[in-house]
Structures are given as structure tokens and as C-alpha cells.
Short mmCIF file of C-alpha atoms in Angstrom, two decimals:
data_model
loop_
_atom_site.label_atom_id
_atom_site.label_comp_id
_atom_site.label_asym_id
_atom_site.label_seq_id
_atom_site.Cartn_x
_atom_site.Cartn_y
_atom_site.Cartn_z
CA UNK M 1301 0.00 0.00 0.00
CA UNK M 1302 1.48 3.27 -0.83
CA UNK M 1303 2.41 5.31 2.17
CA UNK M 1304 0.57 8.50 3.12
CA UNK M 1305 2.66 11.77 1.52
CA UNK M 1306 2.27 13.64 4.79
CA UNK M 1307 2.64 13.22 8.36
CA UNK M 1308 -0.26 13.61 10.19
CA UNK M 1309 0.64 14.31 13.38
CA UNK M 1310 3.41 17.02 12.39
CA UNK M 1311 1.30 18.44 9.71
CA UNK M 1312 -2.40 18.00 9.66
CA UNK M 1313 -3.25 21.04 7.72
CA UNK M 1314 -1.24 19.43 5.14
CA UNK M 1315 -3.54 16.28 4.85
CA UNK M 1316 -6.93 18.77 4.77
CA UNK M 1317 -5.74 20.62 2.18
CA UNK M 1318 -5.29 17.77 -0.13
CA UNK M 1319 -8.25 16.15 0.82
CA UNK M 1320 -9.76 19.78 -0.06
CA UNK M 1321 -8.15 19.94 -3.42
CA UNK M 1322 -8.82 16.31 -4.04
CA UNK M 1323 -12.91 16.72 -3.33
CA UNK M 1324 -12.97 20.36 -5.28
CA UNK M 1325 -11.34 18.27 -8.41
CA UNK M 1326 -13.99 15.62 -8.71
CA UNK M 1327 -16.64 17.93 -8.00
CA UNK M 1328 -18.32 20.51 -11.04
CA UNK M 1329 -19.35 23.52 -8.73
CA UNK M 1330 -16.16 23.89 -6.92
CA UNK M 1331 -16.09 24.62 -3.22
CA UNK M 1332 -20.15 25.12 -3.20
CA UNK M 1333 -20.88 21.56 -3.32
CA UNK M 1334 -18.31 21.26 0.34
CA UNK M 1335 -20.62 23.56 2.44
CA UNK M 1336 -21.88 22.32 5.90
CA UNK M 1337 -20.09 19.08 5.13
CA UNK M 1338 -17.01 17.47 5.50
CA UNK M 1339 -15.27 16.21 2.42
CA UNK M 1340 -13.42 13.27 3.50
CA UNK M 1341 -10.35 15.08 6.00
CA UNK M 1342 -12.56 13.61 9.12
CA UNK M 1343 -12.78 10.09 7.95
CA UNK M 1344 -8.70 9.80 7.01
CA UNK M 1345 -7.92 11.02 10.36
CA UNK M 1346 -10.56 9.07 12.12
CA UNK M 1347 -8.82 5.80 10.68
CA UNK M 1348 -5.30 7.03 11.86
CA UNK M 1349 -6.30 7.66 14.97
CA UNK M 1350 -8.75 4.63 16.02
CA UNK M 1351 -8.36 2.21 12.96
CA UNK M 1352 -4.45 2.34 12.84
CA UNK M 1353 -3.91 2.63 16.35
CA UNK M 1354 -2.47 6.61 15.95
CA UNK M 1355 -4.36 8.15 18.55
CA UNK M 1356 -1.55 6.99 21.24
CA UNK M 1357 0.86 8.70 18.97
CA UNK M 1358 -0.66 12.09 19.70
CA UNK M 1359 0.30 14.25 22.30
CA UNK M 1360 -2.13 15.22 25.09
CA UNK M 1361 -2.19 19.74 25.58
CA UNK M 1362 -1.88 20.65 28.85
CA UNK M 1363 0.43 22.66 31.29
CA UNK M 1364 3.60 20.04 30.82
CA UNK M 1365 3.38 20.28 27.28
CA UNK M 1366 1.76 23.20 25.70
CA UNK M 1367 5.61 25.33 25.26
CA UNK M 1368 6.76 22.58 23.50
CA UNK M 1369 4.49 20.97 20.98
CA UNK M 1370 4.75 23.07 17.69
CA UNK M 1371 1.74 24.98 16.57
CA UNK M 1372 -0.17 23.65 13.71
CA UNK M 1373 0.76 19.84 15.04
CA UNK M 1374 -2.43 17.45 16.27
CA UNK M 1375 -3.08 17.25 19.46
CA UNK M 1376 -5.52 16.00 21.93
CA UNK M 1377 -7.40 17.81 24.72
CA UNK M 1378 -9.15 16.18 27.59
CA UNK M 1379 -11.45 18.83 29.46
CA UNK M 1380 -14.68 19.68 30.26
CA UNK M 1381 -16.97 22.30 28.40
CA UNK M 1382 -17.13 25.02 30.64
CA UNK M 1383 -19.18 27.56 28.49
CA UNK M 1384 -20.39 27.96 24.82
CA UNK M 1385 -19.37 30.84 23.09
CA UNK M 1386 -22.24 30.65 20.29
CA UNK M 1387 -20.91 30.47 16.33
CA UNK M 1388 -19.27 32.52 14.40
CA UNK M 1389 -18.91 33.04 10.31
CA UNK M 1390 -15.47 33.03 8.79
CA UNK M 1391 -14.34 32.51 5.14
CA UNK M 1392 -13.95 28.49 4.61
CA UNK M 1393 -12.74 28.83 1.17
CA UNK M 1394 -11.25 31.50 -1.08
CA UNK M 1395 -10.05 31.64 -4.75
CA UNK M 1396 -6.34 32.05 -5.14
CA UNK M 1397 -6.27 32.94 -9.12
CA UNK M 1398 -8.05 30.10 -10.48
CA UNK M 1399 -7.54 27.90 -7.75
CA UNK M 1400 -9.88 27.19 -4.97
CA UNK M 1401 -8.08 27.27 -0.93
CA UNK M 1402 -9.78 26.26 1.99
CA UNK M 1403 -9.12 27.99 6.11
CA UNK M 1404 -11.10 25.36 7.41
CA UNK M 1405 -9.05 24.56 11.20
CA UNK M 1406 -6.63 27.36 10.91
CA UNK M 1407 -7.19 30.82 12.45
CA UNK M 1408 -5.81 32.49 8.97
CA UNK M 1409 -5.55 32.18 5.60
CA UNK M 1410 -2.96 30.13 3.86
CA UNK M 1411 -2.25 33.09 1.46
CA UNK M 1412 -3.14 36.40 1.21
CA UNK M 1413 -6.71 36.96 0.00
CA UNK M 1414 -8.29 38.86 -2.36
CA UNK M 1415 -11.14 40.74 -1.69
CA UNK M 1416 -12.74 40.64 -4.65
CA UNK M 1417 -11.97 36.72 -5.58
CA UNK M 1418 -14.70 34.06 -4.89
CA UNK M 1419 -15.58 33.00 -1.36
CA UNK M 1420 -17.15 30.56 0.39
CA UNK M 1421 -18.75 31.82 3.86
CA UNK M 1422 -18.75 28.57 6.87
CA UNK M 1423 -20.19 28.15 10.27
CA UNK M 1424 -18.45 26.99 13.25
CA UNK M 1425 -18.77 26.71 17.24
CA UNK M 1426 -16.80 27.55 19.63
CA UNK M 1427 -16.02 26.52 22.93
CA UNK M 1428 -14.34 27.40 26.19
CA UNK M 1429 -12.85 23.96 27.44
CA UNK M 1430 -10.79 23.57 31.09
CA UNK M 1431 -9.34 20.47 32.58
CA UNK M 1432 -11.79 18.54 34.22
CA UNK M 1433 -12.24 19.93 37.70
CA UNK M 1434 -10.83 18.05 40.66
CA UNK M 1435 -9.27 15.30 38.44
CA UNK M 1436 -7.18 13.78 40.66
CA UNK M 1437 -3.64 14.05 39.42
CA UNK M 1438 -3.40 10.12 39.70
CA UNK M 1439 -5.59 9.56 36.89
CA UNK M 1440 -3.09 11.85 34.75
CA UNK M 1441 0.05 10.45 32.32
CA UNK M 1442 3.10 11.34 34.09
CA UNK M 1443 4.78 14.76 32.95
CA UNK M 1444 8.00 12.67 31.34
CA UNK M 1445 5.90 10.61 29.37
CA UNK M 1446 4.17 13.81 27.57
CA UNK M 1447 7.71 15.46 26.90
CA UNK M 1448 9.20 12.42 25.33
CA UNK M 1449 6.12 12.14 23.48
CA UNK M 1450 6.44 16.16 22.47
CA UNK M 1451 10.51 15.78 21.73
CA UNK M 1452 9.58 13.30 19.26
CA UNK M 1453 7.32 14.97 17.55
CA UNK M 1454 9.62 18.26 17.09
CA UNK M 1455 12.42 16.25 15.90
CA UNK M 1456 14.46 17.57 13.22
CA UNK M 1457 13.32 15.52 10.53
CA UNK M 1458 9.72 16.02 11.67
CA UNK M 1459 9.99 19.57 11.13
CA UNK M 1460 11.92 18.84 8.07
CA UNK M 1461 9.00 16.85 6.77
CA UNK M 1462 6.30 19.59 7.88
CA UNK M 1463 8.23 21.98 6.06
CA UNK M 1464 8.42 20.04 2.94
CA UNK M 1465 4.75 19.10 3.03
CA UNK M 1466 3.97 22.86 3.13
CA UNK M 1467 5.81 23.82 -0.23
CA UNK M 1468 4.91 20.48 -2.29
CA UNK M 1469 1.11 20.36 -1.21
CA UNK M 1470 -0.18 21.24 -4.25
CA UNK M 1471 1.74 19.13 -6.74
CA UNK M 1472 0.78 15.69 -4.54
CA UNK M 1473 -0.20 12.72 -6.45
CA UNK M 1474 -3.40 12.27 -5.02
CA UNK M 1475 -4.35 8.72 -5.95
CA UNK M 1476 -3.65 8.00 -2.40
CA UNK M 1477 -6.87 9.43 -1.35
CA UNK M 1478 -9.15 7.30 -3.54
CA UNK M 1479 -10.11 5.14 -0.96
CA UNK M 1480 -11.12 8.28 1.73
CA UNK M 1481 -14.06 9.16 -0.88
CA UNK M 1482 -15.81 5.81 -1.71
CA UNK M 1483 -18.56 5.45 0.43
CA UNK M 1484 -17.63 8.48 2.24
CA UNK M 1485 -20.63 9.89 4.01
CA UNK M 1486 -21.15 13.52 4.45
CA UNK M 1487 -21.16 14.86 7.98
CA UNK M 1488 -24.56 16.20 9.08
CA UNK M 1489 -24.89 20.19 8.14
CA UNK M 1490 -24.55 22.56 11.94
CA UNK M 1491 -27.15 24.12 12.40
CA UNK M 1492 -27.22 28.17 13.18
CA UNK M 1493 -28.75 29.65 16.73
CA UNK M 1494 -27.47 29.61 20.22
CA UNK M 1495 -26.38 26.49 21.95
CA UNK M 1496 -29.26 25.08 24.69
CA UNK M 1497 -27.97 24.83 28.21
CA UNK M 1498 -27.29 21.54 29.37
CA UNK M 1499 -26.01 20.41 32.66
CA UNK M 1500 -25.20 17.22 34.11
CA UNK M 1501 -23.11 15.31 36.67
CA UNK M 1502 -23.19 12.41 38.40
CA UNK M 1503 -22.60 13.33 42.17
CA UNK M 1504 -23.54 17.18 41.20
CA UNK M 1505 -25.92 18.17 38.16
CA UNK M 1506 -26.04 21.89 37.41
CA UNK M 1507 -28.48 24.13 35.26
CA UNK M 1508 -28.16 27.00 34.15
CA UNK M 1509 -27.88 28.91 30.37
CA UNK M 1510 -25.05 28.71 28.58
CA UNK M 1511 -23.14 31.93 27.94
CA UNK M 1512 -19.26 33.01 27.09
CA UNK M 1513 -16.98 32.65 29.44
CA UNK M 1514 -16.03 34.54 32.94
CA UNK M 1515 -12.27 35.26 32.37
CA UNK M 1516 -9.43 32.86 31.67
CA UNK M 1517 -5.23 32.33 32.61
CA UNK M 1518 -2.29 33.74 31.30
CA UNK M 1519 -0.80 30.54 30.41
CA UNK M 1520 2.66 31.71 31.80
CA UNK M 1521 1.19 31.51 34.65
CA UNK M 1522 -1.29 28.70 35.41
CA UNK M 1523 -1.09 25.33 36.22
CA UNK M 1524 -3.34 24.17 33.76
CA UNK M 1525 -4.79 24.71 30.19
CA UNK M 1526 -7.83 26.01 28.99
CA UNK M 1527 -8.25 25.63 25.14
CA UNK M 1528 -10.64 28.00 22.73
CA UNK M 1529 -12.22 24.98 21.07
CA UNK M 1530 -13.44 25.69 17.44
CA UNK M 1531 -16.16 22.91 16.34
CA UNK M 1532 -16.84 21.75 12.90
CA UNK M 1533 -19.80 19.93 11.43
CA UNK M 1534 -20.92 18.34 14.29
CA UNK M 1535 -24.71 19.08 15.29
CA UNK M 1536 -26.00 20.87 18.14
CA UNK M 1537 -26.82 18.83 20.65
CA UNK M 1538 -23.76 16.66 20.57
CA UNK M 1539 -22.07 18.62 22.76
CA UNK M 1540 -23.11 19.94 25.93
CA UNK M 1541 -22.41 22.15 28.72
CA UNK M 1542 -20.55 20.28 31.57
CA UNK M 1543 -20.11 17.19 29.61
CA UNK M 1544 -16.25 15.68 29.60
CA UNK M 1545 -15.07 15.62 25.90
CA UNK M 1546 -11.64 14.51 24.54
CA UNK M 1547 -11.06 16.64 21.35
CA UNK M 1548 -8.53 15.71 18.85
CA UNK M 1549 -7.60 18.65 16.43
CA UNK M 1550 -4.69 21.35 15.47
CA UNK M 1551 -3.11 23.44 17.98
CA UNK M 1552 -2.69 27.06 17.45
CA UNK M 1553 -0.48 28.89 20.49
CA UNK M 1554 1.53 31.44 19.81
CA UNK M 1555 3.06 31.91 23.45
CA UNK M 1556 5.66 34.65 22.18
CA UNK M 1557 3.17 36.76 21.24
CA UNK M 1558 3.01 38.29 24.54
CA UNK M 1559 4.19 41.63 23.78
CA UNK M 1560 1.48 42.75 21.37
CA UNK M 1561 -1.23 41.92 24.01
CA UNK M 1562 0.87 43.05 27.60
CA UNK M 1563 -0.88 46.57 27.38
CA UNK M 1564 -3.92 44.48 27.50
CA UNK M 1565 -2.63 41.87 30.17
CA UNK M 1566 -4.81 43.22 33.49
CA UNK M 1567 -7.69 43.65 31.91
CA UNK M 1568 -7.57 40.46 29.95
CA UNK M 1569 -6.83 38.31 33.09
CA UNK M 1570 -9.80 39.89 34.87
CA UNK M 1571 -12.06 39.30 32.21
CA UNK M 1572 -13.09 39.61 28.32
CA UNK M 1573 -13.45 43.02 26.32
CA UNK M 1574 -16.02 42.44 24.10
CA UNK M 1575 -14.18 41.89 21.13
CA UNK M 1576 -12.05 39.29 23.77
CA UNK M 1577 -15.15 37.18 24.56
CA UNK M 1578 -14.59 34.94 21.40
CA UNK M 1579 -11.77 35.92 19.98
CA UNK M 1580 -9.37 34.34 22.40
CA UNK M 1581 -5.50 35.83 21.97
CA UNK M 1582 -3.61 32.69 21.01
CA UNK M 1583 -0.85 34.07 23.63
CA UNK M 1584 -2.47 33.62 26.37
CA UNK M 1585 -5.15 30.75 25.39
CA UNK M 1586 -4.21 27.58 23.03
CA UNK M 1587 -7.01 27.07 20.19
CA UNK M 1588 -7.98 23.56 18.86
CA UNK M 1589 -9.45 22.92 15.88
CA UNK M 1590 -11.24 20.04 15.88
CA UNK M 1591 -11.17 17.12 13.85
CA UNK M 1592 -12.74 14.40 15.99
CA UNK M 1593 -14.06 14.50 19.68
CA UNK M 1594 -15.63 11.89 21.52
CA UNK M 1595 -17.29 12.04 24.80
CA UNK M 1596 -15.66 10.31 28.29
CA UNK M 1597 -16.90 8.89 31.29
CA UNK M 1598 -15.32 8.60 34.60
CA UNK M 1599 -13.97 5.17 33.48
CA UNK M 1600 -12.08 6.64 31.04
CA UNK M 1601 -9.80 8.50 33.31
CA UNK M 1602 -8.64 5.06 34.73
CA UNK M 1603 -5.23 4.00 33.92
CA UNK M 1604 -6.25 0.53 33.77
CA UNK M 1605 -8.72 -0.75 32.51
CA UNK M 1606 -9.86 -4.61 32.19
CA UNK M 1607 -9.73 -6.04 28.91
CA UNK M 1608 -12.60 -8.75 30.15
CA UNK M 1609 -14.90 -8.70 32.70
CA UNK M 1610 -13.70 -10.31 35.52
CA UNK M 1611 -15.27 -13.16 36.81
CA UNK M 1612 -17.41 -13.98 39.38
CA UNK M 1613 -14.94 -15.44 42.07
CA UNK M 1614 -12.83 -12.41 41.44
CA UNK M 1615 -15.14 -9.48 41.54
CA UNK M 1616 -16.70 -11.00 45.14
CA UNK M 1617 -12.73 -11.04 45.96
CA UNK M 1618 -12.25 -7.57 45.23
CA UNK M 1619 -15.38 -6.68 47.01
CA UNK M 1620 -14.38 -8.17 49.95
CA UNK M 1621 -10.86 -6.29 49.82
CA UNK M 1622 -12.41 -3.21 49.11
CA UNK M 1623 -14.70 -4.15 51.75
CA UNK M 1624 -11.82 -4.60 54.79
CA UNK M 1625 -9.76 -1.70 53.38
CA UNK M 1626 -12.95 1.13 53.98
CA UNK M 1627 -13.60 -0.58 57.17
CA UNK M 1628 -10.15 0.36 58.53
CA UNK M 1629 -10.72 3.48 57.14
CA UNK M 1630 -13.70 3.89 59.14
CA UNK M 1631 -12.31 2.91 62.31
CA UNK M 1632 -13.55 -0.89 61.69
CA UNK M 1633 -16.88 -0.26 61.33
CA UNK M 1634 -18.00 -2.73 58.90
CA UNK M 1635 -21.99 -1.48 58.47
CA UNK M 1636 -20.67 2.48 57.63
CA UNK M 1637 -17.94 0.35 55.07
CA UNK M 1638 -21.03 -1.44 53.18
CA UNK M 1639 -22.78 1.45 52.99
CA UNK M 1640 -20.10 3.74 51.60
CA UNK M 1641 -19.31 1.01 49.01
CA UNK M 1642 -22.69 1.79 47.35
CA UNK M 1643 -22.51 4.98 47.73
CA UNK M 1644 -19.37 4.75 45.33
CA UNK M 1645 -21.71 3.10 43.33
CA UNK M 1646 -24.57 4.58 42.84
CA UNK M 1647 -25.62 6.38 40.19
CA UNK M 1648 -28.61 8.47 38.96
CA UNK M 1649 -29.97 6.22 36.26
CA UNK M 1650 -33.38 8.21 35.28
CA UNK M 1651 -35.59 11.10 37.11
CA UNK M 1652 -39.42 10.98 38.22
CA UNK M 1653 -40.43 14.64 38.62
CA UNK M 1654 -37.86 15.65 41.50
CA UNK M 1655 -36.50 11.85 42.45
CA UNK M 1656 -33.39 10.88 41.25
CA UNK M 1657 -33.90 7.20 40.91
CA UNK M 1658 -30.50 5.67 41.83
CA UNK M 1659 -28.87 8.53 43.80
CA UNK M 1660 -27.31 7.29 47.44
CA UNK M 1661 -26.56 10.56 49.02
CA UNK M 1662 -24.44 9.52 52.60
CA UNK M 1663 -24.04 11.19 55.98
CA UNK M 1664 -21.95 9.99 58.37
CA UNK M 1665 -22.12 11.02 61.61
CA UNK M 1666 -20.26 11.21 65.05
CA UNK M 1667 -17.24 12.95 64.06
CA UNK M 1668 -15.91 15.98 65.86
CA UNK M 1669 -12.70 18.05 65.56
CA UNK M 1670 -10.68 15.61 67.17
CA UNK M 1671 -10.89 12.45 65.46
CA UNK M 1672 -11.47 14.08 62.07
CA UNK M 1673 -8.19 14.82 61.84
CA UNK M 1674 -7.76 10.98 61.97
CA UNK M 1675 -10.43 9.11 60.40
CA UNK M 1676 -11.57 12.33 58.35
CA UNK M 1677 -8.16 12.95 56.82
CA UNK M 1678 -8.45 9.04 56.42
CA UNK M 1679 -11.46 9.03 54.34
CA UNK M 1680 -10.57 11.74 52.29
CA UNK M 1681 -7.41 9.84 50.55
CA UNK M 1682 -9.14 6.87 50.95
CA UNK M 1683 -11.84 8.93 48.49
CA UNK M 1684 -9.87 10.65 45.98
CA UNK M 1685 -7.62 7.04 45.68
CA UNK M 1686 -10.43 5.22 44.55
CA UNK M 1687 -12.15 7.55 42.66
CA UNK M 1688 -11.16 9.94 39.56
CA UNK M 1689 -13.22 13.14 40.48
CA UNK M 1690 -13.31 14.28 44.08
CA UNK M 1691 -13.33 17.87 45.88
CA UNK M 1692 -14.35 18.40 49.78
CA UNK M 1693 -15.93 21.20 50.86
CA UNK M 1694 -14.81 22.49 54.06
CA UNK M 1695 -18.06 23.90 55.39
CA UNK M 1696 -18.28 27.05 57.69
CA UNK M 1697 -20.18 30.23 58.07
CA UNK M 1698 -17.41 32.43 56.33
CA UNK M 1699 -17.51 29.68 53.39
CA UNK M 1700 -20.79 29.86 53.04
CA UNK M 1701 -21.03 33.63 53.26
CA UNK M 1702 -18.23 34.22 50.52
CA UNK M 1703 -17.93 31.30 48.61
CA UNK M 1704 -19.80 31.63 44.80
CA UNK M 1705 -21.33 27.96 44.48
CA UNK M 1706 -23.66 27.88 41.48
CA UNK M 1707 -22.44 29.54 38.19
CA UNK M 1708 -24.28 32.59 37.31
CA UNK M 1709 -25.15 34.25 33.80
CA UNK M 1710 -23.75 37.88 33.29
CA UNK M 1711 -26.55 39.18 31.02
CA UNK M 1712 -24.05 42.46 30.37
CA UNK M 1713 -21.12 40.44 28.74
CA UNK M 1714 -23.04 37.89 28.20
CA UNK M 1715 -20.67 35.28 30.17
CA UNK M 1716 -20.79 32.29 32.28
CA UNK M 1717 -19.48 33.00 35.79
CA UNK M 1718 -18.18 29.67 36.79
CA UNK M 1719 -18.80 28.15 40.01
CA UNK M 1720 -17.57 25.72 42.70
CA UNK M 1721 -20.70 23.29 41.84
CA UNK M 1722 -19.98 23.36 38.01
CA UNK M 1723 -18.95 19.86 37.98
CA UNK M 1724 -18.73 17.38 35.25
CA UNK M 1725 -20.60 13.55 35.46
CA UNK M 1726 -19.52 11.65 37.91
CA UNK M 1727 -17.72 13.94 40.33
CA UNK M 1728 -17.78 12.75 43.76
CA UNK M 1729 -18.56 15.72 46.60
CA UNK M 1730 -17.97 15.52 50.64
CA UNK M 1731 -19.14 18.20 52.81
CA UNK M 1732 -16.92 18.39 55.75
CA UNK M 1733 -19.26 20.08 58.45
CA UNK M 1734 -16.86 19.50 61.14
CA UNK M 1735 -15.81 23.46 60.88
CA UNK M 1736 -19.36 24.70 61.45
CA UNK M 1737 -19.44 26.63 64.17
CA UNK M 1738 -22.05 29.41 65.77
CA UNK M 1739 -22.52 32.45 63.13
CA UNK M 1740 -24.95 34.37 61.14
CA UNK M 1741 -25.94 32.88 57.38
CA UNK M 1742 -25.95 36.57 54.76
CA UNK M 1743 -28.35 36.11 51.89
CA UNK M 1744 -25.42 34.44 50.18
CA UNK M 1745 -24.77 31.78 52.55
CA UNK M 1746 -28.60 31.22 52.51
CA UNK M 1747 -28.76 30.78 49.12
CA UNK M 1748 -25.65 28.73 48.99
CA UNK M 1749 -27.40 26.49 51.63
CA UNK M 1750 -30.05 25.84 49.75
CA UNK M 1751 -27.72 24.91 46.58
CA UNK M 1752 -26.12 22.16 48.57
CA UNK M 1753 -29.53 21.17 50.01
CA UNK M 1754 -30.34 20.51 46.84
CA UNK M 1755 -27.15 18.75 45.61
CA UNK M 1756 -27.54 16.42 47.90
CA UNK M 1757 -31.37 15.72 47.72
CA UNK M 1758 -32.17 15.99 44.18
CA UNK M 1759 -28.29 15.81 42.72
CA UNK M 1760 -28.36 19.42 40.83
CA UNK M 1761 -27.86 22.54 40.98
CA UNK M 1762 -30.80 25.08 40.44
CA UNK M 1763 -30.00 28.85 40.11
CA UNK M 1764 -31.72 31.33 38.67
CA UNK M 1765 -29.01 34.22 39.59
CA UNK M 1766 -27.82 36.46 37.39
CA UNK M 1767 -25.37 39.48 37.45
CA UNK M 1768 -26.77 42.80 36.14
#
């Protein structure tokens, strides 16, 4: 079989733009016939990655690795959708003399365009992605692992290659692609509008209406990525606020572009100008354009998983270690140990009205300030050790008073101001009330102990507040 004439992990925008030119060739109206569609870029890259076994070839973004992966390289992105930023128009494809181009995932044109040649006017979404919050680190690949994995993909003769790609694109023999357009079915058409609202978790399930985002990170200075996600041809209601996504796609980052936007730098880390609010600077927030994305669950975040279900002789064994190990925990209490086992697993499986059929909400009682430092410190690790997605909540008056819970809709900048409760599927919550002492609730801590009423009872989170 003859080998693929670019890489496509070093230079994906190489493989779209043949795939472009290839579909614009067989076609008899040009780029016309490619709106709302893809023309066969998705399905090559969907075989690399999951057909060919690729996809562990491809670096994951995120604060280890984001200086050192080249821009324009594929990537992937594991995070949760923390806001939608609506859709915005931008030329797909442009005539360059007689020739049609496409932009499609880039953030500019190949070439300079003219503004009087032919153009082709797309749709895409975008999204404000962060890591998924409270991810225990030990569900993470180790920071060595991702730099090996980024040193080999800027290798010399990878950037060589990427290089090359770039100035023989268009002379390609494209025979190679045949088999990418039979039986190649279009993509379904995204629709216009604004994105519905919706918000679910596992442990914690918030509503609310979707918006742009609060404010974001100078990446020079955080811990962790947040990505600009732009979507293509993927329909509405595939994607959805709160839900964990991993996106595959090209990275644009321009980290030394920091001098053109350090005039802006305090108002940019406090929050969005209007022209800000979707037009992320590339300096200070990575953009992925996206190729493929599928959703994750909690299971995903495991490190390993089996290859078979286990039998029947060894899941009662494991039971019965888990079993002993939360009973030390719990200070040998063997009834508290069977109940917090299904608590760990439960799960909200459908809802009657208000009831969340499956939920196991636990309280656990007869701790004070001097054995929670043992046996609550205990449970904690015992918590986040087992399970992917954990965050405790040490509960007091002040907390309660100060602390924003529920993410709120800024009808002025049209943002979403992110919460503490803005949790993805299957986060795990404990509320340590252990701190609680005498004090007087403000309307906020009211409200915020009505939130957590409700977390617990009906497993969301309800607010109507909004910032005027």
C-alpha cells in the first residue's frame, strides 16, 4: 500500500488541504458543493487515529506540554466544556487565481486573499474547554511521558518533513486518497442559533444557560490549560455544557506573542473586552481545531482498565478487599464500610419529577474536631484514591457567606461566571461540616445552603441568579 505523503501528526493542515483539493477536483461547482459538510479530511484522520492505532501517537495539551508541541501539530485535549461561546462566520474557502483554498481549522488564511476573488462563507462553534475539575492528578500520564512524546514529535526531521509538506502540497499525487471518498458519508450540516444549556453530573448536576466565558489564565502563569475549542460539522446537541469531551484537532499557540497583548494583560486576566469574549489571543489561550471529539466517562480516566470482565470469584474477591480496606478506614466499622461502598456506586440512572432514581446521598455522623483529623483525613485519601473526580468542601459560616457555588449568567457580557458546583458527570462531593461553628448565614450563605440542600437531595444545581 502506498504510504501516506504527509505526516499527520506534524502536519495536519497538510492532509486537509489535499483532501480539499482532491474533493474540489472531482466535483463541477467547486467549493459550493463542500458547504456544511465534510469532504473526506474527518474520515482519514478518524482511521489514523482509532483504525491504525495513531491516537496513542498524539500528544495530550496541557500545562507540561503546551511550550513545546509546535503549533499547527495534532493534538488531543481532555477537558470539560465550561461555556459555549455561540458560532461565528469566517471565510472556509477563497479563490487564489483560479484555484480554490480552503481555512477550514486554521485561524488564517494560507495566502493572502483577495477581496474581490470568490468565497465561500462557513459556520463553526466555539467553545471554552478547562481540565476537568478536581481530576485527581493520579488519573493523569506522568509529565515525562508527555515530553518524550512532544521531543519526538519536534524532531528535526519532523519539522523537516512539515516543512516540505507545506511547499509540495499542491503538486501531490493524489491517488492515495481514492479510498477516503468511496462510500464516504457527508457529515450532518450545523445548524445556526445559540447552543441550549445543558447540565449534568453524576454526584452534582447543574443548570443554568449557557453563555461566554467569565475570564481565563495567562498561560505563563497557570497550572493548567484552557483551550478555545473551534467545532466543525458536528450538530447541536452533541455537545453539551458540563459534559467531559476529549477533542482531537490542530493546535494554534503562539506563546511569544506576549508583547502585542501586555498593554492588555490586566484587563484580559480579569475578564473579556467584548471583542475578547470569542476571539481568544492565542498568547495567552491555546485554540484547537477540531477534527474528531468523543465524549468520556469517569472510566475513562482510569489508567487501567480490564480487557474482560472479571469473573465472578474475582469481583466478590475484590469486594471483599475493598470491603476490609474502607472498614479500617472507618475505624472498623463494617456497616458504615457497606454502605459507603454503594454509595461509590450509585448512580442516577433516570428522574421521576424531582426523584433521582438511583442517587445514594451519605451522611456519616459522630465525628468531631478531634478524630477528624484521623479518620476524616483518612477518608478523604481513601476517596480521591479510589475515585477519579473528588473535591471536599470544608463547610463554615465564612464559606458559606463568601464562597460563589452555582455559576451565574452575566446578562451584560453575556458570560458564564463559573462556580464551585460546576462539575462534570460523575464527580464525587464531601461536605466536611466539622468546621461549622455558631454564626450568622448573609443572603449568600442562605442561598448557597439551599444549593447544597439541593445537591444532595435531588443531585443538581438550580440557580436562577444572574449578574446585572
Amino acid at each position: 500500500m502506498v504510504g501516506m505523503p504527509y505526516d499527520l501528526l506534524a502536519n495536519p493542515l497538510g492532509a486537509v488541504r489535499l483532501t480539499f483539493q482532491k474533493a474540489v477536483d472531482s466535483g463541477h461547482s467547486g467549493a459550493a458543493t463542500l458547504d456544511g459538510r465534510d469532504w473526506g479530511a474527518a474520515n482519514l484522520f478518524r482511521q489514523f487515529l482509532f483504525d491504525d492505532g495513531g491516537l496513542s501517537q498524539v500528544p495530550i495539551l496541557n500545562a507540561a506540554s503546551v511550550r513545546t508541541i509546535p503549533p499547527n501539530s495534532l493534538v488531543r485535549f481532555r477537558g470539560m466544556i465550561q461555556d459555549m461561546l455561540g458560532n461565528e462566520f469566517y471565510v472556509g474557502a477563497y479563490k487564489d487565481g483560479g484555484r480554490w483554498r480552503t481555512n477550514k481549522f486554521t485561524d488564517v488564511s494560507q495566502v493572502p486573499m483577495d477581496l474581490s476573488s470568490d468565497k465561500r462563507v462557513w459556520e463553526r462553534r466555539l467553545l471554552y474547554c478547562v481540565p476537568v475539575p478536581w481530576l485527581n492528578s493520579w488519573t493523569e500520564p506522568s509529565s515525562e511521558v508527555l515530553l518524550n512524546r512532544c521531543a519526538s514529535s519536534t524532531s528535526p526531521q519532523t519539522e523537516k518533513r512539515q516543512r516540505d509538506d507545506d511547499e509540495t502540497i499542491d503538486h501531490m499525487d493524489m491517488e492515495v486518497l481514492d479510498h477516503v471518498f468511496q462510500g464516504s458519508p457527508p457529515a450532518k450540516k450545523m445548524r445556526g442559533g445559540h447552543p441550549s444549556p445543558s447540565s449534568h453530573s453524576h454526584e452534582c448536576m447543574a443548570e443554568g444557560t449557557c453563555s461566554s466565558t467569565t475570564c481565563f489564565t495567562n498561560i505563563a502563569s497557570s497550572s493548567y490549560v484552557h483551550s478555545s475549542m473551534q467545532i466543525y460539522d458536528s450538530a447541536e446537541d452533541d455537545l453539551k455544557l458540563n459534559d467531559i469531551f476529549e477533542f482531537i484537532g490542530v493546535l494554534t499557540f503562539d506563546p511569544e506573542a506576549t508583547a502585542a497583548d501586555k498593554g492588555d494583560s490586566d484587563e484580559l486576566e480579569n475578564g473579556f473586552c467584548e471583542e475578547e469574549s470569542v476571539h481568544l489571543p492565542p498568547s495567552k489561550v491555546p485554540r484547537l481545531h477540531c477534527l474528531e471529539h468523543r465524549k468520556l466517562g469517569v472510566h475513562d480516566f482510569l489508567s487501567i482498565s480490564p480487557v474482560v470482565e472479571p469473573k465472578p470469584n474475582q469481583v466478590k474477591e475484590i469486594r471483599e478487599t475493598l470491603l476490609g480496606h474502607l472498614t479500617a478506614v472507618l475505624g472498623n466499622d463494617g456497616l458504615a464500610a457497606e454502605f459507603m461502598l454503594l454509595h461509590f456506586l450509585s448512580k442516577v440512572h433516570a428522574r421521576v419529577d424531582t426523584l433521582a432514581v438511583g442517587k445514594l446521598s451519605l451522611n456519616l455522623t459522630c465525628f468531631n474536631k478531634e478524630n477528624t483529623s484521623v479518620f476524616g483525613n483518612s477518608l478523604n485519601l481513601a476517596v480521591k484514591n479510589l475515585l477519579p473526580i473528588t473535591h471536599s468542601i470544608p463547610l463554615s459560616v465564612d464559606y458559606l457567606n463568601t464562597s460563589t457555588l452555582a455559576p451565574r449568567k452575566d446578562y451584560e457580557t453575556n458570560r458564564l461566571m463559573s462556580g464551585v458546583l460546576q462539575l462534570a458527570e460523575g464527580s464525587h462531593l464531601t461536605i466536611d461540616e466539622t468546621h461549622i461553628q455558631a454564626g450568622t448565614l448573609t443572603s449568600v450563605g442562605v442561598e448557597n445552603t439551599r444549593l447544597l440542600k439541593n445537591v444532595m437531595e435531588l443531585q443538581k444545581v438550580i440557580s436562577n441568579s444572574t449578574l446585572n
